[in-house]
Short mmCIF file of C-alpha atoms in Angstrom, two decimals:
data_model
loop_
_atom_site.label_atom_id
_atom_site.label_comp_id
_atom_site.label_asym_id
_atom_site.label_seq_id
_atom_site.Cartn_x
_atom_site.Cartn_y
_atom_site.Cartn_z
CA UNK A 14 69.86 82.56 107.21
CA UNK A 15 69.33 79.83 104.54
CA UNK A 16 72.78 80.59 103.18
CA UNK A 17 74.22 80.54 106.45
CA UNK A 18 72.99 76.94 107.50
CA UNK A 19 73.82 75.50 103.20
CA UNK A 20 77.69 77.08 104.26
CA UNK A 21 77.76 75.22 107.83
CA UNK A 22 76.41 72.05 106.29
CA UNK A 23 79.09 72.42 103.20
CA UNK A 24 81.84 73.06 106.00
CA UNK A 25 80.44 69.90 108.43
CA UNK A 26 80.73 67.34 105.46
CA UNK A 27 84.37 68.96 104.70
CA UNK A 28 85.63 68.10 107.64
CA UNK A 29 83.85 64.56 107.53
CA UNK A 30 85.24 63.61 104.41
CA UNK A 31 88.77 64.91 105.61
CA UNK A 32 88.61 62.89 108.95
CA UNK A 33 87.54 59.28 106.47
CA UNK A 34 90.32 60.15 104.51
CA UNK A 35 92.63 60.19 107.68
CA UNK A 36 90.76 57.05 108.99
CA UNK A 37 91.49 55.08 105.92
CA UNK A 38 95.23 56.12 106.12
CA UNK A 39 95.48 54.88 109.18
CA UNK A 40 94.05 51.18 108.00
CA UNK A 41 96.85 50.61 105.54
CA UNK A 42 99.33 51.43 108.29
CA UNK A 43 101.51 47.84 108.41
CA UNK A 44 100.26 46.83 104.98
CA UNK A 45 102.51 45.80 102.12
CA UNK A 46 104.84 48.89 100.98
CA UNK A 47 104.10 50.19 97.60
CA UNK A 48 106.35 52.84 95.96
CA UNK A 49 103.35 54.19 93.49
CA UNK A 50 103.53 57.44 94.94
CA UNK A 51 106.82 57.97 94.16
CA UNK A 52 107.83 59.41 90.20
CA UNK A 53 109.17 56.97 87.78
CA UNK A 54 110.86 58.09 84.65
CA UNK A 55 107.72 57.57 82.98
CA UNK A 56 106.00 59.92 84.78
CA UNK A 57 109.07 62.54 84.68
CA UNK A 58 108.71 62.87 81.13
CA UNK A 59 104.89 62.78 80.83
CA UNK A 60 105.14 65.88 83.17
CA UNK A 61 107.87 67.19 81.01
CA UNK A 62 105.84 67.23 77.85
CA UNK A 63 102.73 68.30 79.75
CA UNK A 64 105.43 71.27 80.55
CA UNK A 65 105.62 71.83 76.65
CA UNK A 66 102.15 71.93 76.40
CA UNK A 67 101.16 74.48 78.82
CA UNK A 68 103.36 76.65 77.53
CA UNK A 69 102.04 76.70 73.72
CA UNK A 70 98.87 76.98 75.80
CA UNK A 71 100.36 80.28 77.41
CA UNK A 72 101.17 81.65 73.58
CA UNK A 73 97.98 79.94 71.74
CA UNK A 74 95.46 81.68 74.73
CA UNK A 75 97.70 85.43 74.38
CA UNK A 76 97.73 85.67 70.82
CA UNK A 77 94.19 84.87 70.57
CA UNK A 78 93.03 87.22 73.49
CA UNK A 79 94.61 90.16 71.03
CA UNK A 80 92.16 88.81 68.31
CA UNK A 81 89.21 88.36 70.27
CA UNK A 82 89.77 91.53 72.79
CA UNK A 83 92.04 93.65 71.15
CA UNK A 84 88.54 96.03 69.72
CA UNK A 85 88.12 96.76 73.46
CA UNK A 86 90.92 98.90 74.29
CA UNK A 87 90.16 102.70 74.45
CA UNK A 88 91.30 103.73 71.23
CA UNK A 89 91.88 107.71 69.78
CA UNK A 90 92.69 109.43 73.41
CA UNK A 91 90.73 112.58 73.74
CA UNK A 92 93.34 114.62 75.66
CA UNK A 93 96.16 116.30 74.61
CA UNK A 94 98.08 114.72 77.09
CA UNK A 95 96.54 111.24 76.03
CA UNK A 96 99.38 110.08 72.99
CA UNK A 97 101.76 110.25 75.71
CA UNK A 98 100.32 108.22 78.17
CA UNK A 99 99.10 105.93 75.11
CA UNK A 100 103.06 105.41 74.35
CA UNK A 101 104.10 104.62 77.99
CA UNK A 102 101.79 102.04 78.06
CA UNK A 103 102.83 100.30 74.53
CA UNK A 104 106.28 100.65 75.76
CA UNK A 105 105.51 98.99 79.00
CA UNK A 106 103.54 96.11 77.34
CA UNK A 107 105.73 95.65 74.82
CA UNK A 108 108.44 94.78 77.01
CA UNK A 109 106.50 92.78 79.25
CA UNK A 110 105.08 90.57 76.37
CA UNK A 111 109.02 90.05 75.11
CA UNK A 112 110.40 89.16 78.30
CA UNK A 113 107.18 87.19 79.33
CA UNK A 114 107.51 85.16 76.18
CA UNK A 115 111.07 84.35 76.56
CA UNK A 116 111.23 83.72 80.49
CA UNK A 117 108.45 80.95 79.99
CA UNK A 118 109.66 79.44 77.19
CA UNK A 119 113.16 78.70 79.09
CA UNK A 120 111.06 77.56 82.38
CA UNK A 121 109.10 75.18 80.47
CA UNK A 122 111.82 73.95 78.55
CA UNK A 123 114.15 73.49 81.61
CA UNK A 124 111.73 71.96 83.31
CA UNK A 125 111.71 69.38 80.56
CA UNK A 126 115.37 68.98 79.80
CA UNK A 127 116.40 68.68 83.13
CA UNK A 128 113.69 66.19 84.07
CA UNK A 129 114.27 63.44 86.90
CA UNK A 130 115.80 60.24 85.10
CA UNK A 131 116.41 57.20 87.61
CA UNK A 132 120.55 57.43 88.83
CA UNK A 133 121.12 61.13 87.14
CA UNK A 134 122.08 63.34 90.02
CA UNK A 135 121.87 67.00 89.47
CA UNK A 136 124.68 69.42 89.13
CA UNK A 137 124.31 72.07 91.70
CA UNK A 138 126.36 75.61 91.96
CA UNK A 139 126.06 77.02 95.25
CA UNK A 140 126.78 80.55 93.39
CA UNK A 141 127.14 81.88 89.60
CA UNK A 142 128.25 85.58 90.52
CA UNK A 143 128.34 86.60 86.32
CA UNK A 144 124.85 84.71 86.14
CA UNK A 145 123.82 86.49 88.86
CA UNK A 146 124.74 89.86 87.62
CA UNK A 147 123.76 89.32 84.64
CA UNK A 148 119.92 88.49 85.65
CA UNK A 149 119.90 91.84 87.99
CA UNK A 150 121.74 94.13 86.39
CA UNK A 151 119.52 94.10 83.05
CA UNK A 152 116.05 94.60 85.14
CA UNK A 153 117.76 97.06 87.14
CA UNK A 154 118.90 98.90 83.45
CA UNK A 155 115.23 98.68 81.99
CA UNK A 156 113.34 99.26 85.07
CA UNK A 157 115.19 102.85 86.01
CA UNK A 158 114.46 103.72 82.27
CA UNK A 159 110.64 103.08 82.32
CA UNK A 160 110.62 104.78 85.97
CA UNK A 161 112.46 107.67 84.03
CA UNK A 162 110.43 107.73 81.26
CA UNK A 163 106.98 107.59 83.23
CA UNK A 164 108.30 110.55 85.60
CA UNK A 165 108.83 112.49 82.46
CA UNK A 166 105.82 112.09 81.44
CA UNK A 167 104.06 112.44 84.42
CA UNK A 168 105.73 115.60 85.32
CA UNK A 169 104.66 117.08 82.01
CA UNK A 170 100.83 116.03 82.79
CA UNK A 171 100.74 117.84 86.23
CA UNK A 172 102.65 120.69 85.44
CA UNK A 173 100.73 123.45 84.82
CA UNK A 174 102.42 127.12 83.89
CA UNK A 175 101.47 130.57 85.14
CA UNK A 176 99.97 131.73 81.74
CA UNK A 177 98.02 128.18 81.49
CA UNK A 178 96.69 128.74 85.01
CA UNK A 179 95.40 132.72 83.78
CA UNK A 180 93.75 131.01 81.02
CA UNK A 181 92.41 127.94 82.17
CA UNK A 182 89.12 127.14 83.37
CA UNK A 183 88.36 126.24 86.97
CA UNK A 184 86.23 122.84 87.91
CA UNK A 185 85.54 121.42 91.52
CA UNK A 186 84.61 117.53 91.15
CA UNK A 187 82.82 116.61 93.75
CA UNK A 188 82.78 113.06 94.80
CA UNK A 189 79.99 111.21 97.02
CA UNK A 190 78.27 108.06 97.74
CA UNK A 191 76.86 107.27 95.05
CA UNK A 192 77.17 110.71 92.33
CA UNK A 193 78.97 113.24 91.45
CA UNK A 194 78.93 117.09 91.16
CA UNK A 195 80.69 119.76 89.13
CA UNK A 196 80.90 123.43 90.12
CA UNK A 197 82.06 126.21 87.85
CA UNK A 198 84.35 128.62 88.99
CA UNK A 199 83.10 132.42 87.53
CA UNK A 200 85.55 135.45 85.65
CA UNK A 201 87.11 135.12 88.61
CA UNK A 202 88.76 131.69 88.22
CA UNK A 203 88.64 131.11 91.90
CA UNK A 204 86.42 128.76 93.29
CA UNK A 205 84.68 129.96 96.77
CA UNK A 206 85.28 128.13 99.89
CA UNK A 207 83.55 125.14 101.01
CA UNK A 208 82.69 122.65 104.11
CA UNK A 209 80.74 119.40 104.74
CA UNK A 210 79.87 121.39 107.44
CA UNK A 211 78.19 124.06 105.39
CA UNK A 212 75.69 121.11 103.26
CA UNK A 213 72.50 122.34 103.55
CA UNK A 214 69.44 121.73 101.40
CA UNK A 215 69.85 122.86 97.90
CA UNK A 216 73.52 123.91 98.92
CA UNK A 217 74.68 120.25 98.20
CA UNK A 218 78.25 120.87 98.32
CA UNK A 219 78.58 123.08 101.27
CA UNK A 220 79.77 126.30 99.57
CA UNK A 221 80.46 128.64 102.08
CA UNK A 222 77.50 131.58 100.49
CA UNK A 223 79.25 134.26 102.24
CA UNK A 224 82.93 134.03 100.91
CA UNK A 225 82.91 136.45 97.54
CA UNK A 226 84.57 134.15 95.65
CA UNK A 227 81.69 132.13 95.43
CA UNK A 228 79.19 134.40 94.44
CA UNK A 229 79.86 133.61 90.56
CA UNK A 230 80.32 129.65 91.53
CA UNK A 231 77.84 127.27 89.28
CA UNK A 232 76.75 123.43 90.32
CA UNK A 233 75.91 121.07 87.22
CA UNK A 234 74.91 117.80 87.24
CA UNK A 235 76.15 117.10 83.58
CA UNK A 236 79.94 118.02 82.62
CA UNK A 237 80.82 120.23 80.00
CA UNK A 238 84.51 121.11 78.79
CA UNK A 239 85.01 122.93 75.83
CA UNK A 240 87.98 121.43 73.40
CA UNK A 241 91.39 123.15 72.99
CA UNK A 242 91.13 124.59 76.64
CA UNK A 243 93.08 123.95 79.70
CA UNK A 244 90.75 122.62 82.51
CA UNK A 245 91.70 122.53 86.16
CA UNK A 246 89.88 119.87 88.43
CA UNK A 247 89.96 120.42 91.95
CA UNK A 248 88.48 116.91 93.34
CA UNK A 249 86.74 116.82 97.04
CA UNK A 250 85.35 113.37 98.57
CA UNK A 251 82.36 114.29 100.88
CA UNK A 252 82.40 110.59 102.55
CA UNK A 253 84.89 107.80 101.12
CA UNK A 254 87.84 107.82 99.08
CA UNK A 255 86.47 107.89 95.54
CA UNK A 256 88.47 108.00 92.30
CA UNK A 257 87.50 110.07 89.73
CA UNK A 258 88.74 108.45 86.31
CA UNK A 259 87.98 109.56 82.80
CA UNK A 260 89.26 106.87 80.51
CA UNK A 261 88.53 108.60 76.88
CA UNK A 262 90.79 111.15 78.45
CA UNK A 263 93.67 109.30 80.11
CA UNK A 264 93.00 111.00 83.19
CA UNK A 265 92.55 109.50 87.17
CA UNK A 266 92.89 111.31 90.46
CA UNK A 267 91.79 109.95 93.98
CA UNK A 268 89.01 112.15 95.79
CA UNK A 269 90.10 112.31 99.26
CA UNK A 270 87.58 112.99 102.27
CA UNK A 271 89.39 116.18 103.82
CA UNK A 272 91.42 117.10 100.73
CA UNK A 273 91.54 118.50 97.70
CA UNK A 274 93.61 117.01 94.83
CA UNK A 275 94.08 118.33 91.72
CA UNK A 276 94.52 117.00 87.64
CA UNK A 277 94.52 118.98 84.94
CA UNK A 278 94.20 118.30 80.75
CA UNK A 279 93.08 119.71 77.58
CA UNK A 280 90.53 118.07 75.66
CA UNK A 281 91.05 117.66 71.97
CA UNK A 282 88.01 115.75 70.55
CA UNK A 283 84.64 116.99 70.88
CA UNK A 284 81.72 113.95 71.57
CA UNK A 285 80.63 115.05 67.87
CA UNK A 286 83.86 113.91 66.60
CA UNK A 287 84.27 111.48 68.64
CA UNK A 288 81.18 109.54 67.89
CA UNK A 289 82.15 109.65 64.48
CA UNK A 290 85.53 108.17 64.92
CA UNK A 291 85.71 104.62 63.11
CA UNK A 292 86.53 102.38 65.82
CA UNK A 293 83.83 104.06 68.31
CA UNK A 294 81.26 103.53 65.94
CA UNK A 295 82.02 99.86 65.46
CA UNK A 296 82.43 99.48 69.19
CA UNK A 297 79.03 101.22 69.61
CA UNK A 298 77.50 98.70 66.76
CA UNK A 299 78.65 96.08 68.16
CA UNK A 300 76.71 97.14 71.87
CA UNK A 301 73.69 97.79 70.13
CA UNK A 302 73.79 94.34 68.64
CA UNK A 303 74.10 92.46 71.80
CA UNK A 304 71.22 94.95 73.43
CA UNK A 305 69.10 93.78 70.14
CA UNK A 306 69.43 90.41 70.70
CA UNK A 307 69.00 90.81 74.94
CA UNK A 308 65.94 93.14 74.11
CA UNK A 309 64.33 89.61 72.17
CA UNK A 310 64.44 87.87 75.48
CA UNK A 311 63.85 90.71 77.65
CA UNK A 312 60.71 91.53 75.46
CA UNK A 313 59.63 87.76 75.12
CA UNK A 314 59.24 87.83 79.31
CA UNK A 315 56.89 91.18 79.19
CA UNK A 316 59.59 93.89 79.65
CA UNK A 317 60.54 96.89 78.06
CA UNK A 318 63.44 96.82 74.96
CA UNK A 319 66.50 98.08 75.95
CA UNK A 320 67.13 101.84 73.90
CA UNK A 321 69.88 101.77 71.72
CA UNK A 322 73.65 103.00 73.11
CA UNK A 323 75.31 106.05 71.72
CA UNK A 324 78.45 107.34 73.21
CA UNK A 325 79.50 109.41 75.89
CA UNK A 326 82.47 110.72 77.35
CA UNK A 327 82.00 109.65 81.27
CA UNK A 328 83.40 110.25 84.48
CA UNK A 329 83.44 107.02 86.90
CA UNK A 330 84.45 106.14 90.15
CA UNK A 331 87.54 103.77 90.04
CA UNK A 332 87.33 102.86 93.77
CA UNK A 333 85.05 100.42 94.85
CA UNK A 334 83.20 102.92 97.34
CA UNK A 335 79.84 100.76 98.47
CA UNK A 336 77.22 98.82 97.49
CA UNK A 337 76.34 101.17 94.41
CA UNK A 338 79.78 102.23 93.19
CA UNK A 339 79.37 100.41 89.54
CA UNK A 340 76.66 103.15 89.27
CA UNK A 341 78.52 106.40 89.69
CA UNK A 342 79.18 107.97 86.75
CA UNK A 343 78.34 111.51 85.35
CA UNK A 344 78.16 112.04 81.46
CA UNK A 345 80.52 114.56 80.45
CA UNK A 346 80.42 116.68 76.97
CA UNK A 347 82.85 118.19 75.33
CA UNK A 348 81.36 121.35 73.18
CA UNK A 349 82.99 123.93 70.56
CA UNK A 350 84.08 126.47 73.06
CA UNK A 351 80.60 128.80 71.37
CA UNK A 352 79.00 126.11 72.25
CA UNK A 353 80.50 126.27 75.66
CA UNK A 354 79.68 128.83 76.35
CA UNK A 355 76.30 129.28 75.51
CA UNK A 356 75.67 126.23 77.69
CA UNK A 357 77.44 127.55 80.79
CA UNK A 358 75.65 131.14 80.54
CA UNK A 359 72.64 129.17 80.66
CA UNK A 360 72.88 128.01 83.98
CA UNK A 361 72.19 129.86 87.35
CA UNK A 362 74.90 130.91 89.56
CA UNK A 363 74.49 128.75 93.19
CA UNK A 364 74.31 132.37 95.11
CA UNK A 365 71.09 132.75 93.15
CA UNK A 366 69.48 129.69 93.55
CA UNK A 367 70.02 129.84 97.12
CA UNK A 368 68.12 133.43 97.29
CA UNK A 369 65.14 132.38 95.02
CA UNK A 370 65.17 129.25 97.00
CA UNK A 371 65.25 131.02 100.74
CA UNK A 372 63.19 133.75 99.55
CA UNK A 373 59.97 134.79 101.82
CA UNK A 374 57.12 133.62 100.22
CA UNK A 375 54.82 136.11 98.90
CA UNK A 376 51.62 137.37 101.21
CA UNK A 377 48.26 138.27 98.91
CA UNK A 378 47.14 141.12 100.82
CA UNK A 379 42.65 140.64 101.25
CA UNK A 380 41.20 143.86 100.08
CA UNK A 381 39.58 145.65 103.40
CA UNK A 382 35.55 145.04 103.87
CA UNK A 383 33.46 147.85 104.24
CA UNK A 384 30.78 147.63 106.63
CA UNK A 385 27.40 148.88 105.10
CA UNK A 386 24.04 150.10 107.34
CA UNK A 387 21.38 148.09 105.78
CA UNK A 388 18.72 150.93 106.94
CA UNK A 389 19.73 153.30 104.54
CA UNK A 390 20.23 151.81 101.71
CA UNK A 391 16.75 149.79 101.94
CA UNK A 392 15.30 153.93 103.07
CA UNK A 393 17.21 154.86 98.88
CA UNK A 394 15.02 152.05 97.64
CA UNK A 395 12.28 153.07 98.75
CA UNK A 396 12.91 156.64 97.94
#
């Protein structure tokens, strides 16, 4: 409420500072005429070199952003797919930064050339048809070719062959407000069917327990993807559109309430490897340095040191879904496919949980009292 009242009183004085200013225009109507308002040559060409100055601005600011900033791009790309997709994006960068650099520099220096000078009248063309051509016709040229290019490369991400598909292995990615899931197709590479309609307690997904296909399904909370193998993601939104991205790996799909989409890859670096990679471990260096010095003031007011950052692959949500979307992520691990395995034969089938959880619970049957007559055995007693 506080808020409200700070932005109506912010708003009120607005509005009374624009109606003084209109006021005080109105005072000077019939006053003596004075032509400072209007640009003198003077001003022209203070504006002109101002011009030249933005624009070394423009190319001191870019190159150092690449020096300051450049350590926070991705790096090695942990797909196989990834060097492509790296190369489409230098491409696409590189021309941008070449024609960026050359289109300002002509704006700028037009703009002081062909400043306004006192009695110089402008020399206008109504039309330039070469000019003209000249200006479309080489976007058009460079455009089609990246298009090309990035269909190409595209196509050769999603496509996925017959013997892949027999070989692959089978992943549901299951998207909600504010987590994910991961369920494990079995031997039989097919995931079972599932509903919203189906969610019910320990059945978070809404597998549909009867379909056969399912019986061999697994849910995980943690991702693991063993290197060198095809994976298939099958991606379901239980609320919101969610995106499920995986930078390290180059790959993004969107999670679609009442869909299922679909991206596939092939790891090629497991998190071992990776964490050993140069520029990781200077990246993660450089985090724990920061946390160090954040942990001396966090510690200094009575909390608790921040623990030190080691790396993880990760799977975010790349669409801003709600009020805790910055915190939906799920680590992901790619293992030796031994290790793999090991890990996935490990973990309970979702059939099985849902017995042992639904099972009747078990009855200690009382062992049946004997009634005993007193009489006789104080009559042995005595005996």
């Amino acid at each position: 409420m506080t808020s409200f009242l700070v932005f109506i009183i912010l708003v009120l004085v607005g509005i009374a500072v624009w109606q003084l200013t209109k006021i005080f225009d109105l005072t000077q109507i019939g006053g003596s005429s004075s032509s400072d308002e209007i640009a003198n040559d003077k001003d022209n060409s203070v504006n002109g070199y101002l011009m030249f100055a933005f624009v070394g601005f423009i190319y001191v600011f870019t190159i150092y952003s690449l020096y300051a900033w450049g350590d926070l791009v991705l790096g090695t790309p942990a797909s196989e797919h990834g060097p492509d997709y790296d190369n489409l994006m230098f491409i696409s960068l590189a021309i941008i930064f070449f024609v960026q650099t050359i289109t300002q520099f002509l704006l700028h220096y037009f703009a002081f050339k062909y400043r306004g000078k006192e009695g110089q009248k402008a020399l206008y063309f109504a039309d330039n048809n070469k000019l003209e051509a000249v200006w479309t016709i080489i976007p058009v040229i460079v455009l089609a070719g990246l298009i090309m290019y990035g269909l190409f490369t595209w196509n050769n991400i999603m496509f996925v062959d017959e013997e892949d598909k027999q070989d692959a292995i089978v992943i549901e990615l299951y998207a909600k407000q504010f987590g994910w899931e991961a369920r494990y197709a079995g031997d039989d590479k097919t995931l079972g069917k599932a509903n919203v309609r189906l969610i019910e307690g320990i059945n978070t997904l809404g597998v549909d327990l009867a379909d056969p296909a399912a019986q061999d399904d697994k849910v995980v909370t943690e991702l693991h993807l063993p290197v060198g193998k095809k994976v298939i993601f099958k991606m379901r939104s239980q609320d919101v559109l969610h995106s499920a991205y995986m930078p390290h790996f180059r790959a993004q799909m969107n999670c679609v309430p009442g869909m299922v989409t679909q991206f596939s890859f092939t790891p090629t670096v497991t998190t071992a490897d990776m964490r050993s990679d140069a520029a990781i471990m200077a990246k993660v260096d450089k985090i724990n340095k920061i946390r160090t010095e954040n942990s001396k003031k966090i510690v200094a007011e009575g909390g608790t040191a921040l623990d030190p950052y080691t790396f993880d692959y990760l799977l975010l949500c790349n669409k801003i879904c709600g009020a805790s979307h910055y915190n939906m992520q799920m680590k992901i691990v790619v293992d030796t496919p031994e290790d793999f395995k090991a890990w996935l034969a490990e973990k309970p089938t979702l059939a099985q949980q849902w017995k042992d959880a639904n099972a009747p619970a078990s009855v200690e049957v009382a062992a049946p009292v004997v009634a005993v007559d007193s009489s006789k055995v104080v009559a042995q007693v005595i005996k």
